[in-house]
Short mmCIF file of C-alpha atoms and ligand atoms in Angstrom, two decimals:
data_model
loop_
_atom_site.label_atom_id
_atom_site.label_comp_id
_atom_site.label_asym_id
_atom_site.label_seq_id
_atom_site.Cartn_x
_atom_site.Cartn_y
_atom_site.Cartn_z
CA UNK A 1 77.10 105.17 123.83
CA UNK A 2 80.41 103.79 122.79
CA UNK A 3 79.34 101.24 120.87
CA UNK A 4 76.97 102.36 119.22
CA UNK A 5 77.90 102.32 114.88
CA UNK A 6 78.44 105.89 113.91
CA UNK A 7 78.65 104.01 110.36
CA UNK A 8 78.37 101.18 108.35
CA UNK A 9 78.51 99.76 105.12
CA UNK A 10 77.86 96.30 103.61
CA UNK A 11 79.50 94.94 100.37
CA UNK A 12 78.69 91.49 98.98
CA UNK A 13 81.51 89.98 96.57
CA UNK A 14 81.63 87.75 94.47
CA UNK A 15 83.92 88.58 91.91
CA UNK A 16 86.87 91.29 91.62
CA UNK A 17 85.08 94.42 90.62
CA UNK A 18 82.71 93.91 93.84
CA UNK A 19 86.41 93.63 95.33
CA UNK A 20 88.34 97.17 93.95
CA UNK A 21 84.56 98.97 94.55
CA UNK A 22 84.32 97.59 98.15
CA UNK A 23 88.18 99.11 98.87
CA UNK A 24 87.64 102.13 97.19
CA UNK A 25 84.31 102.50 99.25
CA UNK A 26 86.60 102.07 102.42
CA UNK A 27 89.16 104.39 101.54
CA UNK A 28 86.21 107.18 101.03
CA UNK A 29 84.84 106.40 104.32
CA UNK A 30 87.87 105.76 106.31
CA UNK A 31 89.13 109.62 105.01
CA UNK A 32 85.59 110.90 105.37
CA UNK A 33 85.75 109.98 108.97
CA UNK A 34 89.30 111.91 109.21
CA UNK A 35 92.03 109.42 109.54
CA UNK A 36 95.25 110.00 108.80
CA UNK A 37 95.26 109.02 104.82
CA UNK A 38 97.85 106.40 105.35
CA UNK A 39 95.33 104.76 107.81
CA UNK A 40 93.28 104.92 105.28
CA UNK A 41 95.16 103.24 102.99
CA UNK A 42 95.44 100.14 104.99
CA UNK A 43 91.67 99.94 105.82
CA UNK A 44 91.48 99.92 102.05
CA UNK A 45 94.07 97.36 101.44
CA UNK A 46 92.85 95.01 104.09
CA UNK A 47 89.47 95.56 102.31
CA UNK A 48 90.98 94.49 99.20
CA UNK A 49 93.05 91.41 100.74
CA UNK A 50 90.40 89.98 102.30
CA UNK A 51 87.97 90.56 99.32
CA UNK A 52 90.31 89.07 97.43
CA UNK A 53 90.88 86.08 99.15
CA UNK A 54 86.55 85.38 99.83
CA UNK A 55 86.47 85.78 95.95
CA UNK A 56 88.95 83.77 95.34
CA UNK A 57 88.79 80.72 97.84
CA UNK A 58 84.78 80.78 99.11
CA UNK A 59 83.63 82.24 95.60
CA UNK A 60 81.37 84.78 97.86
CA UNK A 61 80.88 86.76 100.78
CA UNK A 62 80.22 89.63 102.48
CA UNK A 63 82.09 92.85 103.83
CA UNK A 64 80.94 94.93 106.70
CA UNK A 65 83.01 97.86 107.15
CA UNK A 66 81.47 99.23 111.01
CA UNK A 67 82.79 102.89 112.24
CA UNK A 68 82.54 103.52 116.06
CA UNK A 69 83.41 106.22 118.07
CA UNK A 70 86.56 104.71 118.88
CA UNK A 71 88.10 102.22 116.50
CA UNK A 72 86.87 100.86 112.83
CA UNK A 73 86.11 97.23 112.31
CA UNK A 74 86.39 95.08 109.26
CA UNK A 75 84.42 92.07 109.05
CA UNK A 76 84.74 89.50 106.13
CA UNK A 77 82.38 86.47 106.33
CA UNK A 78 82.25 83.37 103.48
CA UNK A 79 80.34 80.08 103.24
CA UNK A 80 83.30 78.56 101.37
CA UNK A 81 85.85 75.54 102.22
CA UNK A 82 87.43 77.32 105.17
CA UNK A 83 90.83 77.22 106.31
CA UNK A 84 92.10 73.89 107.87
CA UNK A 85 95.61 75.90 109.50
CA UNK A 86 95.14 79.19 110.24
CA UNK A 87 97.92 79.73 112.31
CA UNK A 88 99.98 78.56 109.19
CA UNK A 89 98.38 81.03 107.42
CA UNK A 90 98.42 83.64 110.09
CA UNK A 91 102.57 82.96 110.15
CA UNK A 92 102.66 84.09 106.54
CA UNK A 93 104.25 82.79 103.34
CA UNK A 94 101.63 79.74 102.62
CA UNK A 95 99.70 79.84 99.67
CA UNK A 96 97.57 77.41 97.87
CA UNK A 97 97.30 79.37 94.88
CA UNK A 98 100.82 80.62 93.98
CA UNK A 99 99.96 83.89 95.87
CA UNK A 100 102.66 84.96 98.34
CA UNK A 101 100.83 84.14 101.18
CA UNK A 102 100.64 87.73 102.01
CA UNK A 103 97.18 88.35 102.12
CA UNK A 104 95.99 87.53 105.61
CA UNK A 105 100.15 88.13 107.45
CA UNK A 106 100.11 91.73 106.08
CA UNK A 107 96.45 92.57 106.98
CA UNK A 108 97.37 91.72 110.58
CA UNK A 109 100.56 93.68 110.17
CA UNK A 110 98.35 96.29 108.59
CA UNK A 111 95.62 96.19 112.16
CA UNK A 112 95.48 96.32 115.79
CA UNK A 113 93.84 93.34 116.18
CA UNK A 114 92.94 90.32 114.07
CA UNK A 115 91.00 87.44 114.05
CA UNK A 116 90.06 84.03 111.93
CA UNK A 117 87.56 82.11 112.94
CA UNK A 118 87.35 79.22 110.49
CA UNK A 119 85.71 75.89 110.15
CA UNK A 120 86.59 73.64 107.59
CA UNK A 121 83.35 72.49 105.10
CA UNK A 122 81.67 75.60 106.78
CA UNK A 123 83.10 79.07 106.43
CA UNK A 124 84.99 81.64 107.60
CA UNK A 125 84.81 84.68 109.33
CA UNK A 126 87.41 87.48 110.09
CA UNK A 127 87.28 90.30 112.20
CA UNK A 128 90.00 93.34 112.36
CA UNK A 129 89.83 96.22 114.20
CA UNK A 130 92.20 99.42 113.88
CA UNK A 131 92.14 101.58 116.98
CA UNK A 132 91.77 105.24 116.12
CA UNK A 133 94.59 107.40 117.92
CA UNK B 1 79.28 105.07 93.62
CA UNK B 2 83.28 106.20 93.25
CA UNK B 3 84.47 106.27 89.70
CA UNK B 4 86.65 103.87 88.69
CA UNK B 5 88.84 104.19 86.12
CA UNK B 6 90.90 100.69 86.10
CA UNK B 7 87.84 98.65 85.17
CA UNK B 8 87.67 98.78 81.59
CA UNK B 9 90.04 101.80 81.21
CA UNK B 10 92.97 101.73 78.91
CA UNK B 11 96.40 103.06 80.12
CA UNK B 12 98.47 105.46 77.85
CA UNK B 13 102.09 104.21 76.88
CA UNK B 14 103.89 106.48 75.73
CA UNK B 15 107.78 106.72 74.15
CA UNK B 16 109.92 109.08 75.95
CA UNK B 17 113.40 109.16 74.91
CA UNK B 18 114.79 105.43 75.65
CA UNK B 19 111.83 105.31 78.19
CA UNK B 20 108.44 103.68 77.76
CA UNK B 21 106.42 105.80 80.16
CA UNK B 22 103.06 103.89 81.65
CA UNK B 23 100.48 106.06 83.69
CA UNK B 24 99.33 103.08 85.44
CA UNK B 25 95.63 103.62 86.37
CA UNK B 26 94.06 103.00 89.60
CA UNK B 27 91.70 100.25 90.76
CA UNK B 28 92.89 98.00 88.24
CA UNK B 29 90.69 94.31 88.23
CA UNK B 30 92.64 91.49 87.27
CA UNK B 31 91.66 91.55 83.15
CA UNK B 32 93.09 95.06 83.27
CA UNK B 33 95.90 93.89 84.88
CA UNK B 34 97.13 91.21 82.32
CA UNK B 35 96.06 93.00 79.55
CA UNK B 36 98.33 96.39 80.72
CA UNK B 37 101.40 93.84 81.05
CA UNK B 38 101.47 92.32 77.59
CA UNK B 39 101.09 95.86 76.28
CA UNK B 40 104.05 96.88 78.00
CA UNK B 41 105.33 93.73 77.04
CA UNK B 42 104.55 94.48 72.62
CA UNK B 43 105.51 98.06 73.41
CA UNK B 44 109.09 97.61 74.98
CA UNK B 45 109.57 95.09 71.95
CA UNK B 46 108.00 97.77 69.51
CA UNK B 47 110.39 100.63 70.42
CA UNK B 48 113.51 98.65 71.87
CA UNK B 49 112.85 100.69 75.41
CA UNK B 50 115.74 100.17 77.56
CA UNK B 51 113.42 101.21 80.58
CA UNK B 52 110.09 100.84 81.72
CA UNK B 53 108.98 103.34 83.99
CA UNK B 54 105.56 102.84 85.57
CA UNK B 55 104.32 105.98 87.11
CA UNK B 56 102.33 105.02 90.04
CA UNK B 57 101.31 109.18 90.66
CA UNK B 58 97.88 107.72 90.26
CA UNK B 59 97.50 104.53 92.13
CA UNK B 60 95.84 105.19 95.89
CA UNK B 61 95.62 101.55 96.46
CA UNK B 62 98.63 99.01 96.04
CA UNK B 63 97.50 95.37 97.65
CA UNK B 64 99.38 92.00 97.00
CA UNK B 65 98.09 91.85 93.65
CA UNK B 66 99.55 94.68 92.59
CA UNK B 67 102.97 94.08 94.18
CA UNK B 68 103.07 90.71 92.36
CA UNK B 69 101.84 92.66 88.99
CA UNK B 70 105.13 95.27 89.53
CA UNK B 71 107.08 92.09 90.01
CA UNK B 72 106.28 90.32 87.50
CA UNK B 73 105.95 92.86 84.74
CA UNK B 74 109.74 93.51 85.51
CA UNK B 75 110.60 90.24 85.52
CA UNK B 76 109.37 89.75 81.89
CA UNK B 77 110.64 93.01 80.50
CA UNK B 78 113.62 91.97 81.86
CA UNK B 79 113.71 88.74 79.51
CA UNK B 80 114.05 91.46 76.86
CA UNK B 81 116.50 93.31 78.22
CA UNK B 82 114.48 96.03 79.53
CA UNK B 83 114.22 97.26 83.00
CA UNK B 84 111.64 98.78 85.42
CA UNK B 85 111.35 101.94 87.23
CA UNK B 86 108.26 102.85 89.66
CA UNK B 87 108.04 106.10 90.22
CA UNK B 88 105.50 108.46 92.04
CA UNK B 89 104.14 106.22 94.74
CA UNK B 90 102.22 108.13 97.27
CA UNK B 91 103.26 108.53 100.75
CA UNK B 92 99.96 106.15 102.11
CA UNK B 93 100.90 103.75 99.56
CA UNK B 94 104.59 103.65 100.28
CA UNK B 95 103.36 102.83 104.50
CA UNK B 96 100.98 100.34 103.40
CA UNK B 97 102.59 98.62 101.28
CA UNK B 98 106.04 98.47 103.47
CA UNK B 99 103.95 97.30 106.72
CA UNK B 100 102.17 94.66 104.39
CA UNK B 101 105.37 93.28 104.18
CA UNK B 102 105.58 93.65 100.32
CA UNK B 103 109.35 93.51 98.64
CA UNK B 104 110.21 94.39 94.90
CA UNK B 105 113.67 93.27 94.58
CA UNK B 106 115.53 94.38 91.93
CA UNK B 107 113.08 97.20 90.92
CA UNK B 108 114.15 100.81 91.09
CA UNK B 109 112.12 103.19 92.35
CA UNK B 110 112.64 107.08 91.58
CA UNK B 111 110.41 109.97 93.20
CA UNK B 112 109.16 111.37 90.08
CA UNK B 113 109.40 111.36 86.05
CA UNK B 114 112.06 113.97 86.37
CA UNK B 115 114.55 112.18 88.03
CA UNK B 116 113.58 108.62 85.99
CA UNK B 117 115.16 110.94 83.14
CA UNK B 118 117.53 111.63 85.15
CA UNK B 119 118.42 108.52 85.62
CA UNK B 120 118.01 106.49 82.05
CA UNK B 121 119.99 109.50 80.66
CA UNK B 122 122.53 108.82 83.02
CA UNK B 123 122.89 105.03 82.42
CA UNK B 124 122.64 105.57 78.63
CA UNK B 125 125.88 107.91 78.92
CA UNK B 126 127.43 105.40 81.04
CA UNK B 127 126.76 102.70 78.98
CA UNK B 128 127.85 104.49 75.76
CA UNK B 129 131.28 105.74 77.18
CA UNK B 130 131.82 102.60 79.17
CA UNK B 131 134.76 100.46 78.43
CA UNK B 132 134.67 96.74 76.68
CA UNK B 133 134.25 94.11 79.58
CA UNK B 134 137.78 92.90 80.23
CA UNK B 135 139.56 96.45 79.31
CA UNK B 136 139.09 97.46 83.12
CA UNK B 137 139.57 95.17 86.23
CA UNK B 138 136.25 94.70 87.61
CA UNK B 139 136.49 96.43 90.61
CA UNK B 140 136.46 99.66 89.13
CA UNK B 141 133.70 98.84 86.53
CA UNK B 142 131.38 98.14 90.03
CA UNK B 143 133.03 101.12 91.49
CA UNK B 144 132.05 103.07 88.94
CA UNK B 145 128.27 101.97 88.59
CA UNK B 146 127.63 101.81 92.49
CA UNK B 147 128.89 105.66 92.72
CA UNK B 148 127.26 106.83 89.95
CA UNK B 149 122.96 105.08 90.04
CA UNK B 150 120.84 106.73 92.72
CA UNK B 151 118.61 103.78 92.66
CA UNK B 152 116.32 103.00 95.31
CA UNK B 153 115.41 100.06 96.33
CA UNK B 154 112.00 99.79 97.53
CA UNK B 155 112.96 96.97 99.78
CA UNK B 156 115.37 98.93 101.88
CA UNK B 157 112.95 102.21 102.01
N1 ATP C 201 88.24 83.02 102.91
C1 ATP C 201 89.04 81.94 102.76
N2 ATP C 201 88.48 80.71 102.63
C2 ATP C 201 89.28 79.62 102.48
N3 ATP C 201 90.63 79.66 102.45
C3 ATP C 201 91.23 80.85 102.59
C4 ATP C 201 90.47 82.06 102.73
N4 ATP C 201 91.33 83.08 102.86
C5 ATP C 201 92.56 82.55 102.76
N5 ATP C 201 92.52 81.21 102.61
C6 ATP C 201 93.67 80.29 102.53
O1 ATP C 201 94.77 80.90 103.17
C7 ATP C 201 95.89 80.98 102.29
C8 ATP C 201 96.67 82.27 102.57
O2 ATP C 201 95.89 83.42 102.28
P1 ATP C 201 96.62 84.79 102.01
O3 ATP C 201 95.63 85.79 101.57
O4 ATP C 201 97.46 85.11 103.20
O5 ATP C 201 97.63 84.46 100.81
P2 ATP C 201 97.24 84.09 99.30
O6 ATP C 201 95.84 84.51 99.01
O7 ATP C 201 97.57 82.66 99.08
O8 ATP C 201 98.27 84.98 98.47
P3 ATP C 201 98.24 86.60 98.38
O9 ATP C 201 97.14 87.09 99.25
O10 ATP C 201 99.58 87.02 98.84
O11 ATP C 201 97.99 86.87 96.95
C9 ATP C 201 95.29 80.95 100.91
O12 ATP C 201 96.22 80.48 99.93
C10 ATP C 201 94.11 79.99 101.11
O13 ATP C 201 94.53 78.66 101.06
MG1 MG C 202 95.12 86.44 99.51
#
């Protein structure tokens, strides 16, 4: 079956080691599974950006990393304050910390497909996918 | 579970010529970060480097935090005169870190440690033979220095 999850892996984070473990875990997958290493690179990077960010804003989350036959999905999912504009943030450039508001822009940039679903005072969730060619 | 040889781990700086070479280690956290910065920072001042070359050979995984760490490490050496050279990013890194979106003005960017020789040695010679500001018109001071740096600009790659 299509859909069916040739692999998975779960990280919790909740502080920036559980963040540079979970992205090196990706980029070991995402090669195992024979994409191109610069594909591999951004799973790894997105990984790492979106880590980053649940660490940083929510204080924790969790990861889910999902191979399927056709396309690899990242799933990041916090508890924390959510994100009251995320088409601002989506558009780039805004930070609340003195980042560079790069984070969640070049992730898209980074994926096929990307999507925040966010409620303010509840949490957030966001799912990329990168199609495998 | 993946070595990883950021957390904790302690980068070599070295002295080569009028460079201070940094093998900059991979999955750096943010401690190892700040703490590799301020001793480039105490070794540029220790040995009056004219050039900071951070050899990226190593790194497999350049997010935002690290672009802003390259950035601002350059921008402080800078405050002591000092400038920054990245050399040996990887080809994956290089994609990633263009589609990202991430810029690094005003940081030079060389293939390998051979040609950051290359290119200190060059600018040292320069700078030794070059004329007092004012002797030359200007135009042929810029001339000169366009012609002669092979710098890259990350930015424009
Ligand atoms: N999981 C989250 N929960 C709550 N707010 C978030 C979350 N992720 C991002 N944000 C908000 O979105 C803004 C933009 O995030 P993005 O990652 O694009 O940039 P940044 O983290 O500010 O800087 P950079 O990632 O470039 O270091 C953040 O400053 C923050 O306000
Ligand atoms: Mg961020």
């Amino acid at each position: 079956m299509a859909n069916t999850p040739l692999n998975q892996v779960r990280f919790t984070i909740s502080n920036v080691v559980d963040v540079v473990k979970a992205r090196r875990r990706g980029l070991v997958v995402a090669t195992e599974m024979g994409l191109h290493p610069a594909e591999a690179n951004k799973i790894a990077v997105v990984i790492s950006e979106l880590g980053r960010n649940i660490e940083q804003y929510a204080g924790e989350g969790v990861i889910t990393l999902t191979v399927y036959d056709k396309y690899v999905e990242i799933i990041a999912e916090d508890q924390g304050p959510g994100i009251p504009d995320v088409a601002r943030v989506l558009a780039g450039g805004y930070t609340t910390s003195q980042g560079m508001g790069l984070g969640i822009s070049g992730s898209k940039r980074l994926m096929d497909e990307f999507e925040i679903q966010s409620v303010v005072g509840k949490g957030t969730t966001i799912r990329a996918l990168k199609r495998l060619r | 579970m993946e070595e990883l040889d950021g957390v904790g781990a302690a980068s070599t700086i070295q002295k080569l010529e009028s460079l201070l070479l940094v093998a900059v280690p991979r999955d750096l956290t943010d401690r190892d970060v700040l703490r590799l910065r301020r001793g480039v920072l105490e070794s540029v001042r220790r040995y009056r480097s004219r050039w900071v070359l951070l050899d990226f050979s190593r790194v497999d995984i350049c997010d935002s935090f690290f672009g802003r760490f390259i950035q601002s490490t350059a921008r402080m050496a800078g405050l002591m005169g000092s400038e920054v050279i990245i050399s040996g990013l990887q080809d994956a890194v290089i994609e990633t870190m263009v589609e990202l979106g991430m810029t690094l003005p005003n940081i030079h960017a060389v293939l390998d440690l051979d040609d950051a020789l290359a290119l200190s040695r060059e600018q040292e010679q320069q700078d030794g033979g070059m004329p007092a500001p004012g002797v030359e018109p200007l135009e042929s001071w810029e001339d000169e220095v366009v012609v002669a740096s092979p710098f890259t600009n990350l930015s424009e790659v």
